[in-house]
Short mmCIF file of C-alpha atoms and ligand atoms in Angstrom, two decimals:
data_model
loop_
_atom_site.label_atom_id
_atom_site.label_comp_id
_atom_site.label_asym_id
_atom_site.label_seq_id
_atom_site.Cartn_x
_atom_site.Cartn_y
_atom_site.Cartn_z
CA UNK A 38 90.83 131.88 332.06
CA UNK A 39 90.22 134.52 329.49
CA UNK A 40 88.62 137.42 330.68
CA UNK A 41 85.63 138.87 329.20
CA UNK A 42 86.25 142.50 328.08
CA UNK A 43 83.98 145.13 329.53
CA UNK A 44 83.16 148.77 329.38
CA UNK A 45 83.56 150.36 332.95
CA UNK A 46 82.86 153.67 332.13
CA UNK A 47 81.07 156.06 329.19
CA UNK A 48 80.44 159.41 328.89
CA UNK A 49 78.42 161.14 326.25
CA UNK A 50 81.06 164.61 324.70
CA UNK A 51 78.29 165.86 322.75
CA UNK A 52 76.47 166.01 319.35
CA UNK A 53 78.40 167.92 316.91
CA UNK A 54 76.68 168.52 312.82
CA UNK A 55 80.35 169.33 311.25
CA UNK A 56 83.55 167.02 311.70
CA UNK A 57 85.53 170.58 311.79
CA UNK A 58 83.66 171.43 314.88
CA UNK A 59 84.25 167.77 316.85
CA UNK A 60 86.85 168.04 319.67
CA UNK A 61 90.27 167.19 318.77
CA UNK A 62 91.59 164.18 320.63
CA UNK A 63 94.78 161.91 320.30
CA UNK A 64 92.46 158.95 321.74
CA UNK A 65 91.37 156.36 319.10
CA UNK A 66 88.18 156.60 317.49
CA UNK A 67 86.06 153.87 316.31
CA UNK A 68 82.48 154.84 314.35
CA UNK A 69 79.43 153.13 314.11
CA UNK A 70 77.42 153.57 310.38
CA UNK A 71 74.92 151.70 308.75
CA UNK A 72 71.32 152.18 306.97
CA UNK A 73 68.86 154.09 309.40
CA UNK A 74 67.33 151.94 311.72
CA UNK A 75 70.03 148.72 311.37
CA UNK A 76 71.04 149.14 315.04
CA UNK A 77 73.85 151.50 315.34
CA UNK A 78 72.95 153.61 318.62
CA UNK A 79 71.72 150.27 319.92
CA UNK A 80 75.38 148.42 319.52
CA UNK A 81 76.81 151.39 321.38
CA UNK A 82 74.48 150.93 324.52
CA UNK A 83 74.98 147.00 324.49
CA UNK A 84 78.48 147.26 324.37
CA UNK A 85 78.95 149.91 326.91
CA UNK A 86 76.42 148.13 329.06
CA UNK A 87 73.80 150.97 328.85
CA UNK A 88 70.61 151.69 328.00
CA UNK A 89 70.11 154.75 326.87
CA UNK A 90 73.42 156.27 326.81
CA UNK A 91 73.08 156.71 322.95
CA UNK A 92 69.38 157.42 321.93
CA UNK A 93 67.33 154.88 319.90
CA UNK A 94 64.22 154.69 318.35
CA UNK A 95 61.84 152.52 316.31
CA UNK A 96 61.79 155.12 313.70
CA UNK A 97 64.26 155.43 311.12
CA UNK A 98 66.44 158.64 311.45
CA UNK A 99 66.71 159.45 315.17
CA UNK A 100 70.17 159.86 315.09
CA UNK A 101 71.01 163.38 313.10
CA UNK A 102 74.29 164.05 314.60
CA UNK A 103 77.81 163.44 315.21
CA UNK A 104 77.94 162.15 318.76
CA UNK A 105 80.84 161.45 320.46
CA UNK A 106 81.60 159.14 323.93
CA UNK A 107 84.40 158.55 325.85
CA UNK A 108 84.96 155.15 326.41
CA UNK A 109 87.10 154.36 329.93
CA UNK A 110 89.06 157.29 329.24
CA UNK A 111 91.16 155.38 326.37
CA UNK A 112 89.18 155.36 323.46
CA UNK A 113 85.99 157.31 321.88
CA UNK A 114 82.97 156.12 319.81
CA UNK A 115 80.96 157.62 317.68
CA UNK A 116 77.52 156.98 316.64
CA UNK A 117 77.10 158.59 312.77
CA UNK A 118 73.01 159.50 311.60
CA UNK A 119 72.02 156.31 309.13
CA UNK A 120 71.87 156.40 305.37
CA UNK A 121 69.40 155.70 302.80
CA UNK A 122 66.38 156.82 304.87
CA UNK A 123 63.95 157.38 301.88
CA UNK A 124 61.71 159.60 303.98
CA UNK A 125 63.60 161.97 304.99
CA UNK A 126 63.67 165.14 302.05
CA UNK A 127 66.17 165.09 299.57
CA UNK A 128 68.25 168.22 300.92
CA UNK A 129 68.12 166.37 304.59
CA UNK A 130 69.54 163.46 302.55
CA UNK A 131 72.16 165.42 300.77
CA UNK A 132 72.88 166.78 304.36
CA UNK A 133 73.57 163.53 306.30
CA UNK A 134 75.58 162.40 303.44
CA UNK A 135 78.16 165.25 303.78
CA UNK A 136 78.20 165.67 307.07
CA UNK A 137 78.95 161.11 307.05
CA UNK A 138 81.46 161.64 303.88
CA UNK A 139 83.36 164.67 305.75
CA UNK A 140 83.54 162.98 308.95
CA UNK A 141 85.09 159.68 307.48
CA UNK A 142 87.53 161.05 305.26
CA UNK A 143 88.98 163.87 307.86
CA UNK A 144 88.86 163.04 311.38
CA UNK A 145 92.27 161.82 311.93
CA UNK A 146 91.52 159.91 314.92
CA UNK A 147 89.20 157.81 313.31
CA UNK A 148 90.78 154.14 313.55
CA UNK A 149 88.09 152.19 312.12
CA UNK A 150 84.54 151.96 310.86
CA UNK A 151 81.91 149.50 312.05
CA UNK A 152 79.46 149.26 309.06
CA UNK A 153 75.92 147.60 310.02
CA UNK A 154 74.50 145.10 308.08
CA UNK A 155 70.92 143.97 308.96
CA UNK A 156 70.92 140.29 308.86
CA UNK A 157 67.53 139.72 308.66
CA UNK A 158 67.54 140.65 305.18
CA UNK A 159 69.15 139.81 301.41
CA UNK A 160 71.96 142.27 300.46
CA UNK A 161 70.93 145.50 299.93
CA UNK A 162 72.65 147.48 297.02
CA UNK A 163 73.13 150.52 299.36
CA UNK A 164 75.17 148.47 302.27
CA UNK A 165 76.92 147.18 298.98
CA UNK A 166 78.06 150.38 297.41
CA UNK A 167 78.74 151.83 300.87
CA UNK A 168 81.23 149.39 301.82
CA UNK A 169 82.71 149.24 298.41
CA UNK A 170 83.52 153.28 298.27
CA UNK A 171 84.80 153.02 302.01
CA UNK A 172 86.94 150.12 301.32
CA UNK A 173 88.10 152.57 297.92
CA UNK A 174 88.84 155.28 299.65
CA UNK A 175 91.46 153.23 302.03
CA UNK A 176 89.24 153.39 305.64
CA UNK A 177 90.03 150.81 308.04
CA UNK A 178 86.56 148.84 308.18
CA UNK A 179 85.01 146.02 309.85
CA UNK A 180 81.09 144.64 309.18
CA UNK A 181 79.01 144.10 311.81
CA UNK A 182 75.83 141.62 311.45
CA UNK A 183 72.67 143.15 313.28
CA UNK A 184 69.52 141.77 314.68
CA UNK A 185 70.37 137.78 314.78
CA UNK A 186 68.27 137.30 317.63
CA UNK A 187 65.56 137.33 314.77
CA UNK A 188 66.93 134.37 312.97
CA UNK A 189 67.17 130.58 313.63
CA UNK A 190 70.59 129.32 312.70
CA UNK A 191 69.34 127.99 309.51
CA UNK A 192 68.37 131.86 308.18
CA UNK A 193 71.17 133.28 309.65
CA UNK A 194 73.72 131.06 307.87
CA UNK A 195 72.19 131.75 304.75
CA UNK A 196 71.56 135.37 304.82
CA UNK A 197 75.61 135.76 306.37
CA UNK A 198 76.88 133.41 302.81
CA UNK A 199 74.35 135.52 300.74
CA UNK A 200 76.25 139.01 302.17
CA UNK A 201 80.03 137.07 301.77
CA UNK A 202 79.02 136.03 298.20
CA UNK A 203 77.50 139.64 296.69
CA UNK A 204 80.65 141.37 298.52
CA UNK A 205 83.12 138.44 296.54
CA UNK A 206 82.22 139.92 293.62
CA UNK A 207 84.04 142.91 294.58
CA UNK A 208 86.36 141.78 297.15
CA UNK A 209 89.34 139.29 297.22
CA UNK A 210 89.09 139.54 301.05
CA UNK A 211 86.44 140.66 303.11
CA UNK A 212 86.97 142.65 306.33
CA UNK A 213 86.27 141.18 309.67
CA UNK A 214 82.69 139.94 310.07
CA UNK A 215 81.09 140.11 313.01
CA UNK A 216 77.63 138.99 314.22
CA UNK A 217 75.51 141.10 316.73
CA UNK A 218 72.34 141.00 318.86
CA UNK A 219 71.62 144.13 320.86
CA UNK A 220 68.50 141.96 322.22
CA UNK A 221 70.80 139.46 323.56
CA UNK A 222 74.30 140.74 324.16
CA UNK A 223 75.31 138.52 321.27
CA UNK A 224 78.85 139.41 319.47
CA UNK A 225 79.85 141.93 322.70
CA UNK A 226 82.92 139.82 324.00
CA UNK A 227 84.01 139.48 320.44
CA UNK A 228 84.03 143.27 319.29
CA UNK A 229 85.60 144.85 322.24
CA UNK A 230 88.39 142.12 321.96
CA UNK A 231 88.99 143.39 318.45
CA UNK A 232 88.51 147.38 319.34
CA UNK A 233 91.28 146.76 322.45
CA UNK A 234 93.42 144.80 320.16
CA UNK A 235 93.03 147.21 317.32
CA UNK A 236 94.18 150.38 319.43
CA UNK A 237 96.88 148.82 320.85
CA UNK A 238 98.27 148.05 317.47
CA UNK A 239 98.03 151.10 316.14
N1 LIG B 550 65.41 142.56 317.80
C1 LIG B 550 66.35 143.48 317.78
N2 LIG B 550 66.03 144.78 317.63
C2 LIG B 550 67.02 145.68 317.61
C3 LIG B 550 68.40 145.32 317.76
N3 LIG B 550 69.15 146.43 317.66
C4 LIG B 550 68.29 147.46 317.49
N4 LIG B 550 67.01 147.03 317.46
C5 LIG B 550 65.80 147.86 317.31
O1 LIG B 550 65.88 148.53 316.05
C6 LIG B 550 65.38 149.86 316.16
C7 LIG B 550 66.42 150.87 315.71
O2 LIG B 550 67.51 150.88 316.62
P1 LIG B 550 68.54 152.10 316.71
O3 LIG B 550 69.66 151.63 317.55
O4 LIG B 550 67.84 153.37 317.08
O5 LIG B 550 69.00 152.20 315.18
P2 LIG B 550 69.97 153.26 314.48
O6 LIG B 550 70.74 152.50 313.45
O7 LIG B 550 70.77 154.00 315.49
O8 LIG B 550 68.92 154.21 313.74
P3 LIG B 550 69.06 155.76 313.26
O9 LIG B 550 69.69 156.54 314.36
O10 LIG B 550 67.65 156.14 313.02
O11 LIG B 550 69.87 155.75 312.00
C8 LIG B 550 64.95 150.02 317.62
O12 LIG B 550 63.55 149.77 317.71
C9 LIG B 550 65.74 148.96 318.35
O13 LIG B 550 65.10 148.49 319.53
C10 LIG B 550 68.70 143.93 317.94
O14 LIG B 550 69.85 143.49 318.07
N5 LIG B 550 67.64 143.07 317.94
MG1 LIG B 551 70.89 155.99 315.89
#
């Protein structure tokens, strides 16, 4: 019988506001991104099976760091501050955006990047352009659907196609697609299986 994957331990390194300052590790490091409020710090705690290990709020922009955990002493995760927030200031903006864009393209650990989709609405030109320049500048990527506890089957279908279909007209192939509820534990089996698999392979 397959077994289902589970995280035994966490531990929270610390919060960090330049990738130059992070600690250097050889473990593999998998990131978490996505428009403020889409879920990110909320994944982190379902799939480590805590709930409050990364902090979460109902209002956009909580997360204004770099924070790193260990995961059981193999890998590390690290939960990024959202884009697109429109009210936060312009400079704060400007701020998150280099402290995101310096953190992807020069942590050499980095493995690959979760990107957060909300899936209880249509495609939103940010998520869009996002995962277009990431998938430009060559960083491993995978999508991750948020919030389908929200959505009968029906809606959910239909809002996954309409994502597939406006990222078609960029792509040839899309990266892996995953579907999420931090509500319900939905899409935790499946996403560990592919972060074990992927740091084994690399
Ligand atoms: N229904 C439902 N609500 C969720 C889910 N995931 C997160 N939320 C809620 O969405 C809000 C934002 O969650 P966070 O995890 O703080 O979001 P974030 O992306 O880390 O946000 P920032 O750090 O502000 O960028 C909170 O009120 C969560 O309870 C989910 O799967 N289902
Ligand atoms: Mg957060």
């Amino acid at each position: 019988m397959k077994q289902t994957p589970e995280v035994k331990r966490a531990d929270f390194l610390g919060s960090w506001e330049r990738q130059d300052q992070m600690p250097h590790t050889e473990l593999p490091e998998f990131a978490f991104i996505g428009r403020s409020n889409v879920g990110k710090s909320s994944l982190i705690n379902m799939l480590c099976g805590r709930k409050s290990l990364a902090h979460t709020s109902s209002t956009p922009g909580k997360t204004q760091t770099l924070n790193l955990f260990k995961i059981d002493n193999k890998l590390q995760f690290c939960d990024l501050p959202g884009y697109g927030y429109a009210k936060v200031s312009k400079k704060q903006r400007a701020v998150f955006s280099k402290m995101i864009s310096h953190y992807l393209q020069a942590r050499p650990n980095l493995m690959c990047l979760f990107v957060l989709i909300d899936l209880r609405i249509e495609p939103q030109e940010i998520d869009i352009e996002f995962i277009n320049s990431t998938g430009e500048a060559g960083i491993p990527m995978a999508l991750i659907g948020t919030k389908s506890d929200k959505l009968n089957s029906t809606e959910l279908q239909k809002n996954i196609e309409a994502i597939e279909q406006k990222l078609y007209e960029y792509w040839e192939e899309l990266p892996p697609f995953f579907v999420s509820s931090s509500e319900k534990g939905i899409g935790k089996s499946e996403i560990l299986d592919f972060i074990n698999k992927y740091s084994k392979n690399k």
